Every structure is written in C-alpha cells, then in structure tokens.
C-alpha cells in the first residue's frame, strides 16, 4: 500500500493535487472537508454539528473527526492500493490517531506532501474559489479564522512529520502540472513509488 497525507494551508491546492495523485497512482481519496460538506448538504445530524464549526472556520473536535475517518476507512478504503488523506490530520492528536488507525490495518503512513504557498496567494485563491463555486466558508471573515487555526493547530505537524522523516516540502506556487511533477519526483525518491505509464 501507499498511504500519503497531502498537507498544506487552506487554499494551497490539496484538492487539485489529490485528483492527480489518485489518477496517477490508483489511490483512494479521502477529503475530510468533502465528507463533512456532503453531510451538510444531505442535512444529516452530523452535518448540522459540522456546520456549526465549519461556518466559523473552526475545526471539528478531534474525537468526532477521528471516528468519522475510522468509519470511512472501513467502508470505502479497505480494498484499495492506498489512500491520499486530504485535510487530515489537522492536529497532533489526529496525527497520533492516524498512526494507530493505519497500524490497526497492518499498514503505515509513507509520506507527507507539504504544499507550501505564501499567505497573500492563499487568500486570493480562496476568494476566487468562493466566487466560482459558492463554497460557503470561502468568505473573507471565515478565511481569516481558517488561516489562524492553520497556524496555531495544524502547522506544528510540519515539525512533527519532519522529525519522523516523512515530510516532503513542495513549492505550491506555479503551474499545476509542474507542481505535480515535483511531487511525483519527490515521492519516487522517498518511497520508490512510480506513477502510471502514459
Ligand atoms: P477543507 O475542505 O479541508 O478545507 O475543510 C473545510 C472545513 O472542514 C475546515 O475548515 C474544518 O472546519 C473542517 N475539517 C476538515 N477536515 C478536518 C479535520 N481533519 N479536523 C477538523 N476539522 C476538519
């Protein structure tokens, strides 16, 4: 199996690069943000709880998020070649939980791809995405709190995974395909994984 975390601030291109990763490596994509937005649009109980956090730009509590991920892994990812985790983990306790969730399934996390993008560019990208897609939390006020949450709660994971020797820094500025080529080259070096032949 090849299990990857796509790490980066909101607006850093995680969703875009995930789509390419699943295509080129045959992996299953789990975006915790998408899982939550799906619940919100279906009006489930979980969706109502999630919306009360997401609309303020706050994180869903760790215990709930970890339980949701555990269920998605059982339901969707058990027979796949590996998983791209997009938007998870976002806190140190979530990273510890991910280790345990994978260990319990006799597998491991192989690399953390860190998309690094300057703050002013992040802001611009999210404002544009909000205008183009109508995504509710892409408004200036919520974006500010999401970036604060990222700095305070999520960025410490960069050091956490660097210490584990798993962090692969990638310049997330520029053309989508060039960024993906950097990711593929880094992954091959770090894990030996090869993208599919064209
Ligand atoms: P995303 O689509 O990854 O930008 O996530 C959108 C929102 O969903 C975030 O701002 C959080 O409110 C919530 N969310 C997504 N993933 C997580 C997570 N791993 N832990 C807590 N909250 C999350």
CSV table of C-alpha atoms and ligand atoms in Angstrom, one decimal:
chain,number,residue,atom,x,y,z
A,1,UNK,CA,0.0,0.0,0.0
A,2,UNK,CA,1.0,3.6,-0.5
A,3,UNK,CA,-0.6,5.9,2.1
A,4,UNK,CA,0.0,9.7,1.7
A,5,UNK,CA,-1.0,12.8,3.5
A,6,UNK,CA,-1.5,15.9,1.4
A,7,UNK,CA,-0.6,18.7,3.8
A,8,UNK,CA,-1.0,22.5,3.4
A,9,UNK,CA,-2.9,25.6,4.4
A,10,UNK,CA,-6.4,26.0,3.1
A,11,UNK,CA,-6.2,27.1,-0.5
A,12,UNK,CA,-2.7,25.5,-1.0
A,13,UNK,CA,-4.0,23.2,-3.8
A,14,UNK,CA,-4.6,20.0,-1.8
A,15,UNK,CA,-7.8,19.1,-3.7
A,16,UNK,CA,-6.3,19.8,-7.1
A,17,UNK,CA,-3.2,17.7,-6.5
A,18,UNK,CA,-5.2,14.9,-4.8
A,19,UNK,CA,-7.2,14.4,-8.0
A,20,UNK,CA,-3.9,13.9,-9.9
A,21,UNK,CA,-2.4,11.6,-7.3
A,22,UNK,CA,-5.4,9.3,-7.3
A,23,UNK,CA,-5.4,9.1,-11.1
A,24,UNK,CA,-1.6,8.5,-11.4
A,25,UNK,CA,-1.1,6.1,-8.5
A,26,UNK,CA,-4.5,4.4,-8.3
A,27,UNK,CA,-5.2,5.6,-4.8
A,28,UNK,CA,-8.4,6.2,-2.9
A,29,UNK,CA,-9.0,9.9,-2.0
A,30,UNK,CA,-10.4,10.9,1.4
A,31,UNK,CA,-11.0,14.6,1.9
A,32,UNK,CA,-12.4,15.1,5.4
A,33,UNK,CA,-13.7,18.5,4.3
A,34,UNK,CA,-15.7,16.9,1.4
A,35,UNK,CA,-17.0,14.2,3.7
A,36,UNK,CA,-18.3,16.9,6.1
A,37,UNK,CA,-19.8,19.1,3.3
A,38,UNK,CA,-21.6,16.0,1.9
A,39,UNK,CA,-23.3,15.5,5.4
A,40,UNK,CA,-24.2,19.2,5.5
A,41,UNK,CA,-25.8,19.1,2.0
A,42,UNK,CA,-27.8,16.0,3.0
A,43,UNK,CA,-28.9,17.7,6.2
A,44,UNK,CA,-27.8,14.8,8.5
A,45,UNK,CA,-27.4,15.2,12.3
A,46,UNK,CA,-23.6,15.0,11.8
A,47,UNK,CA,-23.9,17.7,9.1
A,48,UNK,CA,-25.7,20.0,11.5
A,49,UNK,CA,-22.9,19.6,14.1
A,50,UNK,CA,-20.2,20.0,11.4
A,51,UNK,CA,-21.8,23.2,10.0
A,52,UNK,CA,-21.7,24.9,13.4
A,53,UNK,CA,-17.9,24.6,13.3
A,54,UNK,CA,-17.1,24.9,9.6
A,55,UNK,CA,-19.2,28.1,9.2
A,56,UNK,CA,-17.0,29.8,11.9
A,57,UNK,CA,-13.8,28.5,10.4
A,58,UNK,CA,-13.1,26.2,13.4
A,59,UNK,CA,-12.1,22.6,13.4
A,60,UNK,CA,-14.5,19.8,14.2
A,61,UNK,CA,-13.5,18.2,17.6
A,62,UNK,CA,-10.7,15.6,17.3
A,63,UNK,CA,-12.7,12.7,18.7
A,64,UNK,CA,-15.6,13.1,16.3
A,65,UNK,CA,-13.3,13.6,13.3
A,66,UNK,CA,-11.3,10.5,14.1
A,67,UNK,CA,-14.4,8.4,14.5
A,68,UNK,CA,-15.7,9.6,11.1
A,69,UNK,CA,-12.4,8.8,9.5
A,70,UNK,CA,-12.3,5.3,11.0
A,71,UNK,CA,-15.7,4.6,9.5
A,72,UNK,CA,-14.8,5.9,6.1
A,73,UNK,CA,-11.6,3.8,6.1
A,74,UNK,CA,-13.7,0.7,6.9
A,75,UNK,CA,-16.4,1.4,4.4
A,76,UNK,CA,-14.5,2.7,1.4
A,77,UNK,CA,-10.8,2.2,1.5
A,78,UNK,CA,-10.3,-1.4,2.7
A,79,UNK,CA,-9.6,-3.0,-0.7
A,80,UNK,CA,-7.7,-0.1,-2.2
A,81,UNK,CA,-3.9,0.2,-3.2
A,82,UNK,CA,-3.6,3.0,-0.7
A,83,UNK,CA,-5.1,6.3,0.4
A,84,UNK,CA,-4.5,10.0,-0.1
A,85,UNK,CA,-5.5,11.8,3.1
A,86,UNK,CA,-6.5,15.4,2.1
A,87,UNK,CA,-7.2,17.7,5.1
A,88,UNK,CA,-6.4,15.1,7.7
A,89,UNK,CA,-4.6,15.2,10.1
A,90,UNK,CA,-5.0,18.8,11.2
A,91,UNK,CA,-3.8,18.5,14.8
A,92,UNK,CA,-1.2,16.5,16.7
A,93,UNK,CA,-3.8,14.2,18.3
A,94,UNK,CA,-5.2,13.5,14.8
A,95,UNK,CA,-1.7,12.5,13.6
A,96,UNK,CA,-1.3,10.2,16.6
A,97,UNK,CA,-4.7,8.7,15.8
A,98,UNK,CA,-3.9,8.2,12.1
A,99,UNK,CA,-0.8,6.3,13.1
A,100,UNK,CA,-3.0,4.0,15.2
A,101,UNK,CA,-5.8,3.7,12.5
A,102,UNK,CA,-3.2,2.5,10.0
A,103,UNK,CA,-1.3,0.2,12.4
A,104,UNK,CA,-4.6,-1.5,13.2
A,105,UNK,CA,-5.0,-2.2,9.5
A,106,UNK,CA,-1.4,-3.5,9.3
A,107,UNK,CA,-0.1,-0.6,7.3
A,108,UNK,CA,1.7,2.7,7.7
A,109,UNK,CA,1.9,6.3,6.5
A,110,UNK,CA,4.6,6.5,3.8
A,111,UNK,CA,5.0,10.3,3.1
A,112,UNK,CA,3.5,13.7,3.9
A,113,UNK,CA,3.5,16.0,0.9
A,114,UNK,CA,3.6,19.6,2.2
A,115,UNK,CA,2.3,22.2,-0.3
A,116,UNK,CA,4.0,25.5,0.6
A,117,UNK,CA,2.2,28.7,-0.6
A,118,UNK,CA,2.6,32.3,0.6
A,119,UNK,CA,-0.3,33.7,2.6
A,120,UNK,CA,-1.3,36.5,0.2
A,121,UNK,CA,-1.7,34.0,-2.6
A,122,UNK,CA,-3.8,31.7,-0.3
A,123,UNK,CA,-6.2,34.5,0.4
A,124,UNK,CA,-6.6,35.3,-3.3
A,125,UNK,CA,-7.2,31.7,-4.3
A,126,UNK,CA,-9.9,31.1,-1.7
A,127,UNK,CA,-11.7,34.4,-2.5
A,128,UNK,CA,-11.7,33.3,-6.2
A,129,UNK,CA,-12.9,29.8,-5.3
A,130,UNK,CA,-15.7,31.2,-3.2
A,131,UNK,CA,-16.8,33.3,-6.2
A,132,UNK,CA,-16.5,30.4,-8.7
A,133,UNK,CA,-18.0,27.6,-6.6
A,134,UNK,CA,-20.2,29.3,-4.0
A,135,UNK,CA,-18.3,27.4,-1.2
A,136,UNK,CA,-19.8,28.9,1.9
A,137,UNK,CA,-16.6,29.1,4.1
A,138,UNK,CA,-14.6,30.9,1.3
A,139,UNK,CA,-15.6,34.3,2.5
A,140,UNK,CA,-13.0,36.9,3.9
A,141,UNK,CA,-14.0,36.6,7.5
A,142,UNK,CA,-14.1,32.8,7.7
A,143,UNK,CA,-10.9,32.6,5.6
A,144,UNK,CA,-9.1,34.7,8.3
A,145,UNK,CA,-10.1,32.3,11.1
A,146,UNK,CA,-9.2,29.3,9.0
A,147,UNK,CA,-5.7,30.7,8.4
A,148,UNK,CA,-5.4,31.4,12.1
A,149,UNK,CA,-6.5,27.9,13.0
A,150,UNK,CA,-4.0,26.5,10.5
A,151,UNK,CA,-1.1,28.4,12.0
A,152,UNK,CA,-2.0,27.5,15.6
A,153,UNK,CA,-3.2,24.0,15.4
A,154,UNK,CA,-2.1,22.5,12.0
A,155,UNK,CA,1.4,23.9,11.2
A,156,UNK,CA,3.0,22.2,14.2
A,157,UNK,CA,2.5,19.0,12.2
A,158,UNK,CA,5.2,20.1,9.8
A,159,UNK,CA,7.8,19.7,12.5
A,160,UNK,CA,6.1,16.5,13.8
A,161,UNK,CA,6.4,14.8,10.4
A,162,UNK,CA,9.9,16.3,9.6
A,163,UNK,CA,11.1,14.6,12.8
A,164,UNK,CA,9.6,11.3,11.6
A,165,UNK,CA,11.5,11.8,8.3
A,166,UNK,CA,8.2,11.8,6.3
A,167,UNK,CA,7.8,15.4,5.4
A,168,UNK,CA,8.3,16.3,1.7
A,169,UNK,CA,8.3,20.1,1.1
A,170,UNK,CA,6.9,21.1,-2.3
A,171,UNK,CA,6.7,24.6,-3.7
A,172,UNK,CA,2.9,25.0,-4.3
A,173,UNK,CA,3.3,28.2,-6.5
A,174,UNK,CA,3.1,27.9,-10.2
A,175,UNK,CA,1.6,25.7,-12.9
A,176,UNK,CA,-0.5,22.7,-11.6
A,177,UNK,CA,1.3,20.1,-13.8
A,178,UNK,CA,4.8,21.4,-12.8
A,179,UNK,CA,3.9,21.2,-9.1
A,180,UNK,CA,2.6,17.6,-9.7
A,181,UNK,CA,5.9,16.7,-11.4
A,182,UNK,CA,7.8,17.8,-8.3
A,183,UNK,CA,5.5,15.7,-6.1
A,184,UNK,CA,6.0,12.6,-8.3
A,185,UNK,CA,9.8,13.1,-8.3
A,186,UNK,CA,9.8,13.5,-4.6
A,187,UNK,CA,7.6,10.5,-4.0
A,188,UNK,CA,9.7,8.3,-6.2
A,189,UNK,CA,12.9,9.3,-4.3
A,190,UNK,CA,11.2,8.9,-0.9
A,191,UNK,CA,9.1,5.8,-1.4
A,192,UNK,CA,10.1,4.2,-4.7
A,193,UNK,CA,6.5,4.7,-5.9
A,194,UNK,CA,6.2,5.2,-9.7
A,195,UNK,CA,3.3,7.0,-11.4
A,196,UNK,CA,1.4,5.0,-14.1
A,197,UNK,CA,2.8,4.9,-17.6
A,198,UNK,CA,1.2,7.1,-20.2
B,1,LIG,P1,-11.2,21.6,3.9
B,1,LIG,O1,-12.2,21.2,2.8
B,1,LIG,O2,-10.2,20.5,4.1
B,1,LIG,O3,-10.6,23.0,3.7
B,1,LIG,O4,-12.1,21.6,5.2
B,1,LIG,C1,-13.2,22.5,5.4
B,1,LIG,C2,-13.5,22.6,6.9
B,1,LIG,O5,-13.9,21.3,7.4
B,1,LIG,C3,-12.4,23.0,7.8
B,1,LIG,O6,-12.3,24.4,7.9
B,1,LIG,C4,-12.9,22.4,9.1
B,1,LIG,O7,-13.9,23.2,9.7
B,1,LIG,C5,-13.5,21.1,8.7
B,1,LIG,N1,-12.5,20.0,8.7
B,1,LIG,C6,-12.0,19.3,7.6
B,1,LIG,N2,-11.1,18.4,7.9
B,1,LIG,C7,-11.0,18.5,9.3
B,1,LIG,C8,-10.2,17.8,10.2
B,1,LIG,N3,-9.3,16.9,9.9
B,1,LIG,N4,-10.3,18.1,11.5
B,1,LIG,C9,-11.2,19.1,11.9
B,1,LIG,N5,-12.0,19.8,11.1
B,1,LIG,C10,-11.9,19.5,9.8
